[in-house]
Amino acid sequence: MTSAQLTPLETGLLPTTFDIKLRLRHKLTCCLVTLLPMAGLSAQDEDASEFPDDVEFGGAFLNPDGLNPDASNSDGFDGSSFDSSAFDDTMFDGADLFNTEVETPNNFRFQLSQQTVAHISRHRYKTPADNTETQHRGLENNRFGLNIRYQNPFAAGWLLQSSAQLRAYLPGDYERDSPGRDGWEWRLNELFVQRSGAQNSFSFGRQTIVWGETIGMSVLDVINTTEYRDLTIIDIEDARLNQWLAVWDHFSDSGNWSSFINLYPEFDPVPVTGSPLFPQPLQVNGQTLRLGSYDRDKELFEVGTRWNRTLTGGDIAIMAARLYENTLRYTLPEDGSNHAQIHINDFALLGFSANRAIDRLLLTFDLAYSHGLLTDTLRQVPDGAGGDAWLPGYDRQDRVSVAAGFEYGISATRQISLGIQAQRFIDLPEDSATRQWRQRDAEGNALLRYSHSLRNEELMLSATAQVALDGDEILLNLAADYRLSDAWEVTGQLILTRAADDSAIYFLERDVRAGLTLSWSF
């Protein structure tokens, strides 16, 4: 690589700047869980046949995998999500889908929403290149949304389920002028058919599989891809994307088995340049670096299985899978262009999870061993001007990750939860004169949440705080959700962040955002 290719980035700043861009999406996956609404006390694998009789929008949560208990939502969220504009697979609740003798249900559910989010603080922050930039006050999100869900138990033991979303970006929304969108976009989320019997269940189509127990912090929830596009209330259920999966569940007294195969693995969507979470594109050769999507040149597949058993007062589960890392990796172009080189990586996952209920206390634990993950490195190369430059790269290594937490029901209307996640690469090689391994230290986050429901659950107040274990990021979310009627709901939110200069979210230092969403469900 020549010195011209390094311009306009100074040689010494290149690895830091590029590395932050590459790791930003992974970092935000942890950071943004602080914006999750408060969850109730619940065990992982509830009886799949126990569906509520009433439909509550933004309230109770529907398992996106229908009646597949092994693919049920381990996060147990209260679905009162602020970001109605996010692509939400879980906004609708369902009825007894397999009881075909009752009155024919209305198979369609709809939700209309209007969301407005704005910066309310003018603040400055330092970039990795040691420049100072200013974030001005102003509108960020202004969008109208339509969510549609279809559920049809068309025969005894059969279920057809689908969901889709449409977003119209109004003046002032940063997405309005995004290339290729023409001010709006739509997406099909779920589309699967399921056949369930006494001991076996089969499903095929676009669906999700959730492993792990720790709310918002599970180190095992890595099967489906995610997309964090905005810094608003985007919980893991909104951000998790469905994939084309074939799933088989087998139930027995000695434990339940759930296995899946994915013949078309997908990857996290490419970051939207200029969006709140990716405000500054990297410059190479005087041009904006283009990241791009993966161009499939070979057949890919993922496969996994999970065994779980319910014990007195809790559950245990063991799982194994062969997966691809969801996040695409990029390195600088070597052909003088501005198109980054794209890398994918497959790895093996072994995991264990457990929960234990003690009166009003629920304890959770997740453990993951990942063989062959990519870890960040720096390698020394000539810069073409008689000197040397450190360029970012990757190496395959093993990592151990652990998450633990608790949920406690203080009373019928107040809840508190705490989750801690940590991960570390093990047995990394020693640094050499021409190569260094960047991720030697443990990384992780602590998440504390409190919620209080008032007026017979018409009003929900919540506060959420998350701190990176290294102290580089602090996020605080204050939210109020008021149910005007069975159909109308309004939600307000205030998000405050602090970030160190060398943090992956350095541009959120002293950032304050406020938003309001009005939704109508029918």
mmCIF file of N, CA, C and O in Angstrom, residues 438-521:
data_model
loop_
_atom_site.group_PDB
_atom_site.id
_atom_site.type_symbol
_atom_site.label_atom_id
_atom_site.label_comp_id
_atom_site.label_asym_id
_atom_site.label_seq_id
_atom_site.Cartn_x
_atom_site.Cartn_y
_atom_site.Cartn_z
ATOM 1 N N ARG A 438 -5.110 -7.008 19.319
ATOM 2 C CA ARG A 438 -5.717 -5.871 19.990
ATOM 3 C C ARG A 438 -6.615 -6.243 21.166
ATOM 4 O O ARG A 438 -6.755 -5.475 22.112
ATOM 5 N N GLN A 439 -7.300 -7.373 21.099
ATOM 6 C CA GLN A 439 -8.359 -7.683 22.059
ATOM 7 C C GLN A 439 -7.886 -8.654 23.134
ATOM 8 O O GLN A 439 -8.398 -9.751 23.285
ATOM 9 N N ARG A 440 -6.903 -8.225 23.919
ATOM 10 C CA ARG A 440 -6.383 -9.078 24.990
ATOM 11 C C ARG A 440 -7.194 -8.941 26.270
ATOM 12 O O ARG A 440 -7.245 -9.872 27.077
ATOM 13 N N ASP A 441 -7.775 -7.800 26.478
ATOM 14 C CA ASP A 441 -8.496 -7.565 27.722
ATOM 15 C C ASP A 441 -9.946 -8.052 27.613
ATOM 16 O O ASP A 441 -10.514 -8.153 26.523
ATOM 17 N N ALA A 442 -10.532 -8.341 28.768
ATOM 18 C CA ALA A 442 -11.945 -8.709 28.805
ATOM 19 C C ALA A 442 -12.802 -7.498 28.466
ATOM 20 O O ALA A 442 -12.472 -6.361 28.819
ATOM 21 N N GLU A 443 -13.888 -7.735 27.766
ATOM 22 C CA GLU A 443 -14.841 -6.692 27.423
ATOM 23 C C GLU A 443 -16.210 -7.094 27.947
ATOM 24 O O GLU A 443 -16.547 -8.276 27.991
ATOM 25 N N GLY A 444 -17.008 -6.097 28.318
ATOM 26 C CA GLY A 444 -18.337 -6.427 28.808
ATOM 27 C C GLY A 444 -19.117 -5.212 29.236
ATOM 28 O O GLY A 444 -18.656 -4.070 29.144
ATOM 29 N N ASN A 445 -20.327 -5.466 29.721
ATOM 30 C CA ASN A 445 -21.244 -4.412 30.127
ATOM 31 C C ASN A 445 -22.049 -4.865 31.333
ATOM 32 O O ASN A 445 -22.257 -6.062 31.555
ATOM 33 N N ALA A 446 -22.510 -3.899 32.092
ATOM 34 C CA ALA A 446 -23.450 -4.141 33.184
ATOM 35 C C ALA A 446 -24.719 -3.353 32.899
ATOM 36 O O ALA A 446 -24.662 -2.183 32.500
ATOM 37 N N LEU A 447 -25.857 -3.988 33.074
ATOM 38 C CA LEU A 447 -27.148 -3.393 32.729
ATOM 39 C C LEU A 447 -28.079 -3.450 33.939
ATOM 40 O O LEU A 447 -28.349 -4.515 34.485
ATOM 41 N N LEU A 448 -28.570 -2.291 34.371
ATOM 42 C CA LEU A 448 -29.477 -2.182 35.518
ATOM 43 C C LEU A 448 -30.770 -1.539 35.057
ATOM 44 O O LEU A 448 -30.747 -0.490 34.403
ATOM 45 N N ARG A 449 -31.903 -2.148 35.403
ATOM 46 C CA ARG A 449 -33.196 -1.619 34.970
ATOM 47 C C ARG A 449 -34.209 -1.658 36.113
ATOM 48 O O ARG A 449 -34.215 -2.574 36.931
ATOM 49 N N TYR A 450 -35.079 -0.641 36.094
ATOM 50 C CA TYR A 450 -36.142 -0.536 37.100
ATOM 51 C C TYR A 450 -37.406 -0.050 36.406
ATOM 52 O O TYR A 450 -37.350 0.848 35.549
ATOM 53 N N SER A 451 -38.549 -0.634 36.759
ATOM 54 C CA SER A 451 -39.818 -0.193 36.180
ATOM 55 C C SER A 451 -40.894 -0.157 37.245
ATOM 56 O O SER A 451 -40.851 -0.915 38.233
ATOM 57 N N HIS A 452 -41.862 0.714 37.030
ATOM 58 C CA HIS A 452 -42.959 0.898 37.969
ATOM 59 C C HIS A 452 -44.220 1.171 37.169
ATOM 60 O O HIS A 452 -44.288 2.147 36.413
ATOM 61 N N SER A 453 -45.234 0.303 37.299
ATOM 62 C CA SER A 453 -46.502 0.505 36.609
ATOM 63 C C SER A 453 -47.505 1.134 37.558
ATOM 64 O O SER A 453 -47.573 0.790 38.740
ATOM 65 N N LEU A 454 -48.299 2.070 37.023
ATOM 66 C CA LEU A 454 -49.265 2.832 37.814
ATOM 67 C C LEU A 454 -50.620 2.816 37.129
ATOM 68 O O LEU A 454 -50.737 2.464 35.953
ATOM 69 N N ARG A 455 -51.650 3.208 37.863
ATOM 70 C CA ARG A 455 -53.000 3.371 37.314
ATOM 71 C C ARG A 455 -53.458 2.100 36.601
ATOM 72 O O ARG A 455 -53.881 2.142 35.446
ATOM 73 N N ASN A 456 -53.364 0.980 37.319
ATOM 74 C CA ASN A 456 -53.791 -0.311 36.766
ATOM 75 C C ASN A 456 -53.087 -0.618 35.450
ATOM 76 O O ASN A 456 -53.696 -1.078 34.483
ATOM 77 N N GLU A 457 -51.784 -0.358 35.437
ATOM 78 C CA GLU A 457 -50.902 -0.638 34.304
ATOM 79 C C GLU A 457 -51.186 0.250 33.090
ATOM 80 O O GLU A 457 -50.706 -0.033 31.995
ATOM 81 N N GLU A 458 -51.913 1.330 33.281
ATOM 82 C CA GLU A 458 -52.095 2.282 32.184
ATOM 83 C C GLU A 458 -50.832 3.109 31.957
ATOM 84 O O GLU A 458 -50.546 3.530 30.839
ATOM 85 N N LEU A 459 -50.079 3.343 33.022
ATOM 86 C CA LEU A 459 -48.866 4.142 32.940
ATOM 87 C C LEU A 459 -47.677 3.302 33.385
ATOM 88 O O LEU A 459 -47.701 2.696 34.458
ATOM 89 N N MET A 460 -46.640 3.265 32.558
ATOM 90 C CA MET A 460 -45.416 2.537 32.894
ATOM 91 C C MET A 460 -44.241 3.500 32.875
ATOM 92 O O MET A 460 -43.956 4.131 31.856
ATOM 93 N N LEU A 461 -43.569 3.632 34.012
ATOM 94 C CA LEU A 461 -42.364 4.446 34.124
ATOM 95 C C LEU A 461 -41.163 3.513 34.244
ATOM 96 O O LEU A 461 -41.220 2.505 34.964
ATOM 97 N N SER A 462 -40.080 3.831 33.565
ATOM 98 C CA SER A 462 -38.909 2.967 33.619
ATOM 99 C C SER A 462 -37.629 3.784 33.522
ATOM 100 O O SER A 462 -37.600 4.864 32.922
ATOM 101 N N ALA A 463 -36.584 3.258 34.137
ATOM 102 C CA ALA A 463 -35.243 3.851 34.066
ATOM 103 C C ALA A 463 -34.259 2.720 33.826
ATOM 104 O O ALA A 463 -34.324 1.671 34.475
ATOM 105 N N THR A 464 -33.350 2.945 32.891
ATOM 106 C CA THR A 464 -32.377 1.929 32.507
ATOM 107 C C THR A 464 -30.999 2.564 32.414
ATOM 108 O O THR A 464 -30.854 3.642 31.844
ATOM 109 N N ALA A 465 -30.019 1.908 32.994
ATOM 110 C CA ALA A 465 -28.642 2.413 32.934
ATOM 111 C C ALA A 465 -27.718 1.275 32.557
ATOM 112 O O ALA A 465 -27.867 0.154 33.037
ATOM 113 N N GLN A 466 -26.773 1.599 31.685
ATOM 114 C CA GLN A 466 -25.757 0.621 31.307
ATOM 115 C C GLN A 466 -24.391 1.255 31.342
ATOM 116 O O GLN A 466 -24.208 2.388 30.890
ATOM 117 N N VAL A 467 -23.436 0.486 31.868
ATOM 118 C CA VAL A 467 -22.060 0.962 31.973
ATOM 119 C C VAL A 467 -21.141 -0.104 31.396
ATOM 120 O O VAL A 467 -21.253 -1.287 31.742
ATOM 121 N N ALA A 468 -20.259 0.294 30.485
ATOM 122 C CA ALA A 468 -19.243 -0.629 29.988
ATOM 123 C C ALA A 468 -18.286 -0.962 31.138
ATOM 124 O O ALA A 468 -17.983 -0.109 31.981
ATOM 125 N N LEU A 469 -17.812 -2.202 31.167
ATOM 126 C CA LEU A 469 -16.945 -2.609 32.263
ATOM 127 C C LEU A 469 -15.659 -1.802 32.324
ATOM 128 O O LEU A 469 -15.068 -1.649 33.389
ATOM 129 N N ASP A 470 -15.230 -1.261 31.173
ATOM 130 C CA ASP A 470 -14.033 -0.426 31.179
ATOM 131 C C ASP A 470 -14.349 1.037 31.459
ATOM 132 O O ASP A 470 -13.449 1.878 31.478
ATOM 133 N N GLY A 471 -15.631 1.367 31.666
ATOM 134 C CA GLY A 471 -16.025 2.726 31.998
ATOM 135 C C GLY A 471 -16.074 3.685 30.835
ATOM 136 O O GLY A 471 -16.298 4.889 31.031
ATOM 137 N N ASP A 472 -15.910 3.190 29.601
ATOM 138 C CA ASP A 472 -15.858 4.074 28.437
ATOM 139 C C ASP A 472 -17.227 4.590 28.011
ATOM 140 O O ASP A 472 -17.311 5.622 27.356
ATOM 141 N N GLU A 473 -18.287 3.854 28.312
ATOM 142 C CA GLU A 473 -19.624 4.291 27.912
ATOM 143 C C GLU A 473 -20.605 4.197 29.071
ATOM 144 O O GLU A 473 -20.578 3.240 29.841
ATOM 145 N N ILE A 474 -21.455 5.198 29.157
ATOM 146 C CA ILE A 474 -22.568 5.201 30.103
ATOM 147 C C ILE A 474 -23.805 5.661 29.349
ATOM 148 O O ILE A 474 -23.794 6.712 28.700
ATOM 149 N N LEU A 475 -24.858 4.894 29.404
ATOM 150 C CA LEU A 475 -26.117 5.256 28.770
ATOM 151 C C LEU A 475 -27.232 5.211 29.793
ATOM 152 O O LEU A 475 -27.323 4.267 30.583
ATOM 153 N N LEU A 476 -28.083 6.244 29.769
ATOM 154 C CA LEU A 476 -29.221 6.325 30.676
ATOM 155 C C LEU A 476 -30.474 6.576 29.862
ATOM 156 O O LEU A 476 -30.508 7.494 29.034
ATOM 157 N N ASN A 477 -31.481 5.764 30.092
ATOM 158 C CA ASN A 477 -32.744 5.898 29.375
ATOM 159 C C ASN A 477 -33.884 6.073 30.375
ATOM 160 O O ASN A 477 -34.048 5.275 31.296
ATOM 161 N N LEU A 478 -34.665 7.145 30.206
ATOM 162 C CA LEU A 478 -35.852 7.403 31.010
ATOM 163 C C LEU A 478 -37.052 7.381 30.086
ATOM 164 O O LEU A 478 -37.064 8.078 29.064
ATOM 165 N N ALA A 479 -38.064 6.585 30.424
ATOM 166 C CA ALA A 479 -39.207 6.430 29.530
ATOM 167 C C ALA A 479 -40.511 6.404 30.305
ATOM 168 O O ALA A 479 -40.563 5.972 31.460
ATOM 169 N N ALA A 480 -41.559 6.880 29.644
ATOM 170 C CA ALA A 480 -42.921 6.836 30.185
ATOM 171 C C ALA A 480 -43.850 6.382 29.073
ATOM 172 O O ALA A 480 -43.841 6.946 27.976
ATOM 173 N N ASP A 481 -44.637 5.364 29.362
ATOM 174 C CA ASP A 481 -45.562 4.790 28.382
ATOM 175 C C ASP A 481 -46.974 4.871 28.961
ATOM 176 O O ASP A 481 -47.249 4.290 30.018
ATOM 177 N N TYR A 482 -47.861 5.582 28.272
ATOM 178 C CA TYR A 482 -49.225 5.766 28.779
ATOM 179 C C TYR A 482 -50.229 5.194 27.791
ATOM 180 O O TYR A 482 -50.232 5.568 26.613
ATOM 181 N N ARG A 483 -51.062 4.278 28.279
ATOM 182 C CA ARG A 483 -52.086 3.657 27.458
ATOM 183 C C ARG A 483 -53.361 4.479 27.569
ATOM 184 O O ARG A 483 -54.050 4.457 28.592
ATOM 185 N N LEU A 484 -53.691 5.197 26.488
ATOM 186 C CA LEU A 484 -54.871 6.052 26.492
ATOM 187 C C LEU A 484 -56.151 5.226 26.449
ATOM 188 O O LEU A 484 -57.169 5.614 27.025
ATOM 189 N N SER A 485 -56.110 4.109 25.729
ATOM 190 C CA SER A 485 -57.239 3.194 25.625
ATOM 191 C C SER A 485 -56.700 1.852 25.171
ATOM 192 O O SER A 485 -55.493 1.658 25.070
ATOM 193 N N ASP A 486 -57.617 0.921 24.868
ATOM 194 C CA ASP A 486 -57.155 -0.374 24.388
ATOM 195 C C ASP A 486 -56.438 -0.263 23.051
ATOM 196 O O ASP A 486 -55.647 -1.141 22.690
ATOM 197 N N ALA A 487 -56.697 0.812 22.305
ATOM 198 C CA ALA A 487 -56.126 0.944 20.969
ATOM 199 C C ALA A 487 -55.049 2.014 20.871
ATOM 200 O O ALA A 487 -54.149 1.905 20.035
ATOM 201 N N TRP A 488 -55.117 3.054 21.716
ATOM 202 C CA TRP A 488 -54.205 4.188 21.594
ATOM 203 C C TRP A 488 -53.163 4.180 22.698
ATOM 204 O O TRP A 488 -53.467 3.872 23.856
ATOM 205 N N GLU A 489 -51.926 4.525 22.327
ATOM 206 C CA GLU A 489 -50.824 4.542 23.285
ATOM 207 C C GLU A 489 -49.841 5.638 22.900
ATOM 208 O O GLU A 489 -49.568 5.871 21.711
ATOM 209 N N VAL A 490 -49.309 6.326 23.901
ATOM 210 C CA VAL A 490 -48.314 7.368 23.663
ATOM 211 C C VAL A 490 -47.110 7.098 24.555
ATOM 212 O O VAL A 490 -47.258 6.681 25.707
ATOM 213 N N THR A 491 -45.924 7.290 24.009
ATOM 214 C CA THR A 491 -44.695 7.000 24.739
ATOM 215 C C THR A 491 -43.711 8.151 24.579
ATOM 216 O O THR A 491 -43.519 8.666 23.481
ATOM 217 N N GLY A 492 -43.105 8.553 25.683
ATOM 218 C CA GLY A 492 -42.070 9.579 25.669
ATOM 219 C C GLY A 492 -40.777 9.025 26.216
ATOM 220 O O GLY A 492 -40.774 8.089 27.029
ATOM 221 N N GLN A 493 -39.670 9.607 25.779
ATOM 222 C CA GLN A 493 -38.375 9.050 26.144
ATOM 223 C C GLN A 493 -37.304 10.126 26.166
ATOM 224 O O GLN A 493 -37.345 11.082 25.382
ATOM 225 N N LEU A 494 -36.347 9.933 27.073
ATOM 226 C CA LEU A 494 -35.166 10.792 27.157
ATOM 227 C C LEU A 494 -33.942 9.893 27.264
ATOM 228 O O LEU A 494 -33.874 9.016 28.130
ATOM 229 N N ILE A 495 -32.970 10.083 26.358
ATOM 230 C CA ILE A 495 -31.759 9.262 26.338
ATOM 231 C C ILE A 495 -30.558 10.172 26.543
ATOM 232 O O ILE A 495 -30.374 11.147 25.814
ATOM 233 N N LEU A 496 -29.730 9.841 27.524
ATOM 234 C CA LEU A 496 -28.515 10.598 27.811
ATOM 235 C C LEU A 496 -27.331 9.650 27.730
ATOM 236 O O LEU A 496 -27.393 8.520 28.246
ATOM 237 N N THR A 497 -26.243 10.094 27.120
ATOM 238 C CA THR A 497 -25.069 9.231 26.963
ATOM 239 C C THR A 497 -23.796 9.990 27.304
ATOM 240 O O THR A 497 -23.698 11.205 27.129
ATOM 241 N N ARG A 498 -22.815 9.229 27.792
ATOM 242 C CA ARG A 498 -21.449 9.710 27.978
ATOM 243 C C ARG A 498 -20.520 8.689 27.356
ATOM 244 O O ARG A 498 -20.745 7.484 27.464
ATOM 245 N N ALA A 499 -19.462 9.168 26.690
ATOM 246 C CA ALA A 499 -18.528 8.257 26.038
ATOM 247 C C ALA A 499 -17.128 8.841 26.049
ATOM 248 O O ALA A 499 -16.943 10.054 25.873
ATOM 249 N N ALA A 500 -16.134 7.994 26.274
ATOM 250 C CA ALA A 500 -14.742 8.426 26.268
ATOM 251 C C ALA A 500 -14.296 8.744 24.843
ATOM 252 O O ALA A 500 -14.893 8.311 23.863
ATOM 253 N N ASP A 501 -13.207 9.512 24.736
ATOM 254 C CA ASP A 501 -12.705 9.917 23.424
ATOM 255 C C ASP A 501 -12.302 8.719 22.561
ATOM 256 O O ASP A 501 -12.402 8.770 21.337
ATOM 257 N N ASP A 502 -11.810 7.649 23.197
ATOM 258 C CA ASP A 502 -11.378 6.476 22.435
ATOM 259 C C ASP A 502 -12.443 5.386 22.394
ATOM 260 O O ASP A 502 -12.177 4.253 22.006
ATOM 261 N N SER A 503 -13.670 5.727 22.784
ATOM 262 C CA SER A 503 -14.765 4.771 22.734
ATOM 263 C C SER A 503 -15.257 4.597 21.306
ATOM 264 O O SER A 503 -15.109 5.480 20.459
ATOM 265 N N ALA A 504 -15.893 3.441 21.028
ATOM 266 C CA ALA A 504 -16.472 3.214 19.705
ATOM 267 C C ALA A 504 -17.645 4.148 19.433
ATOM 268 O O ALA A 504 -17.994 4.383 18.280
ATOM 269 N N ILE A 505 -18.258 4.688 20.469
ATOM 270 C CA ILE A 505 -19.368 5.632 20.289
ATOM 271 C C ILE A 505 -18.962 7.011 20.812
ATOM 272 O O ILE A 505 -19.721 7.697 21.475
ATOM 273 N N TYR A 506 -17.735 7.409 20.458
ATOM 274 C CA TYR A 506 -17.193 8.696 20.913
ATOM 275 C C TYR A 506 -18.091 9.862 20.526
ATOM 276 O O TYR A 506 -18.151 10.873 21.240
ATOM 277 N N PHE A 507 -18.821 9.765 19.412
ATOM 278 C CA PHE A 507 -19.658 10.855 18.923
ATOM 279 C C PHE A 507 -20.924 11.050 19.757
ATOM 280 O O PHE A 507 -21.689 11.983 19.520
ATOM 281 N N LEU A 508 -21.172 10.167 20.735
ATOM 282 C CA LEU A 508 -22.328 10.307 21.613
ATOM 283 C C LEU A 508 -21.962 10.936 22.946
ATOM 284 O O LEU A 508 -22.776 10.961 23.865
ATOM 285 N N GLU A 509 -20.757 11.461 23.080
ATOM 286 C CA GLU A 509 -20.356 12.137 24.306
ATOM 287 C C GLU A 509 -21.288 13.323 24.578
ATOM 288 O O GLU A 509 -21.488 14.186 23.729
ATOM 289 N N ARG A 510 -21.907 13.307 25.762
ATOM 290 C CA ARG A 510 -22.818 14.359 26.225
ATOM 291 C C ARG A 510 -24.013 14.544 25.290
ATOM 292 O O ARG A 510 -24.541 15.639 25.155
ATOM 293 N N ASP A 511 -24.442 13.468 24.670
ATOM 294 C CA ASP A 511 -25.580 13.535 23.761
ATOM 295 C C ASP A 511 -26.887 13.396 24.547
ATOM 296 O O ASP A 511 -26.980 12.590 25.478
ATOM 297 N N VAL A 512 -27.889 14.186 24.161
ATOM 298 C CA VAL A 512 -29.215 14.107 24.768
ATOM 299 C C VAL A 512 -30.247 14.070 23.646
ATOM 300 O O VAL A 512 -30.258 14.933 22.771
ATOM 301 N N ARG A 513 -31.107 13.045 23.670
ATOM 302 C CA ARG A 513 -32.175 12.918 22.683
ATOM 303 C C ARG A 513 -33.508 12.775 23.406
ATOM 304 O O ARG A 513 -33.583 12.175 24.474
ATOM 305 N N ALA A 514 -34.554 13.306 22.780
ATOM 306 C CA ALA A 514 -35.916 13.172 23.309
ATOM 307 C C ALA A 514 -36.834 12.785 22.173
ATOM 308 O O ALA A 514 -36.613 13.174 21.019
ATOM 309 N N GLY A 515 -37.855 12.005 22.487
ATOM 310 C CA GLY A 515 -38.749 11.564 21.439
ATOM 311 C C GLY A 515 -40.148 11.292 21.941
ATOM 312 O O GLY A 515 -40.396 11.160 23.142
ATOM 313 N N LEU A 516 -41.062 11.223 20.990
ATOM 314 C CA LEU A 516 -42.469 10.973 21.282
ATOM 315 C C LEU A 516 -43.037 10.089 20.181
ATOM 316 O O LEU A 516 -42.787 10.325 18.987
ATOM 317 N N THR A 517 -43.805 9.065 20.579
ATOM 318 C CA THR A 517 -44.450 8.169 19.618
ATOM 319 C C THR A 517 -45.916 7.997 19.979
ATOM 320 O O THR A 517 -46.252 7.750 21.139
ATOM 321 N N LEU A 518 -46.767 8.119 18.992
ATOM 322 C CA LEU A 518 -48.200 7.881 19.144
ATOM 323 C C LEU A 518 -48.567 6.699 18.264
ATOM 324 O O LEU A 518 -48.228 6.665 17.079
ATOM 325 N N SER A 519 -49.260 5.708 18.833
ATOM 326 C CA SER A 519 -49.597 4.504 18.069
ATOM 327 C C SER A 519 -51.058 4.131 18.259
ATOM 328 O O SER A 519 -51.653 4.353 19.315
ATOM 329 N N TRP A 520 -51.604 3.551 17.195
ATOM 330 C CA TRP A 520 -52.999 3.083 17.179
ATOM 331 C C TRP A 520 -52.998 1.646 16.687
ATOM 332 O O TRP A 520 -52.516 1.349 15.597
ATOM 333 N N SER A 521 -53.518 0.737 17.499
ATOM 334 C CA SER A 521 -53.524 -0.690 17.178
ATOM 335 C C SER A 521 -54.951 -1.176 16.995
ATOM 336 O O SER A 521 -55.853 -0.810 17.749
#
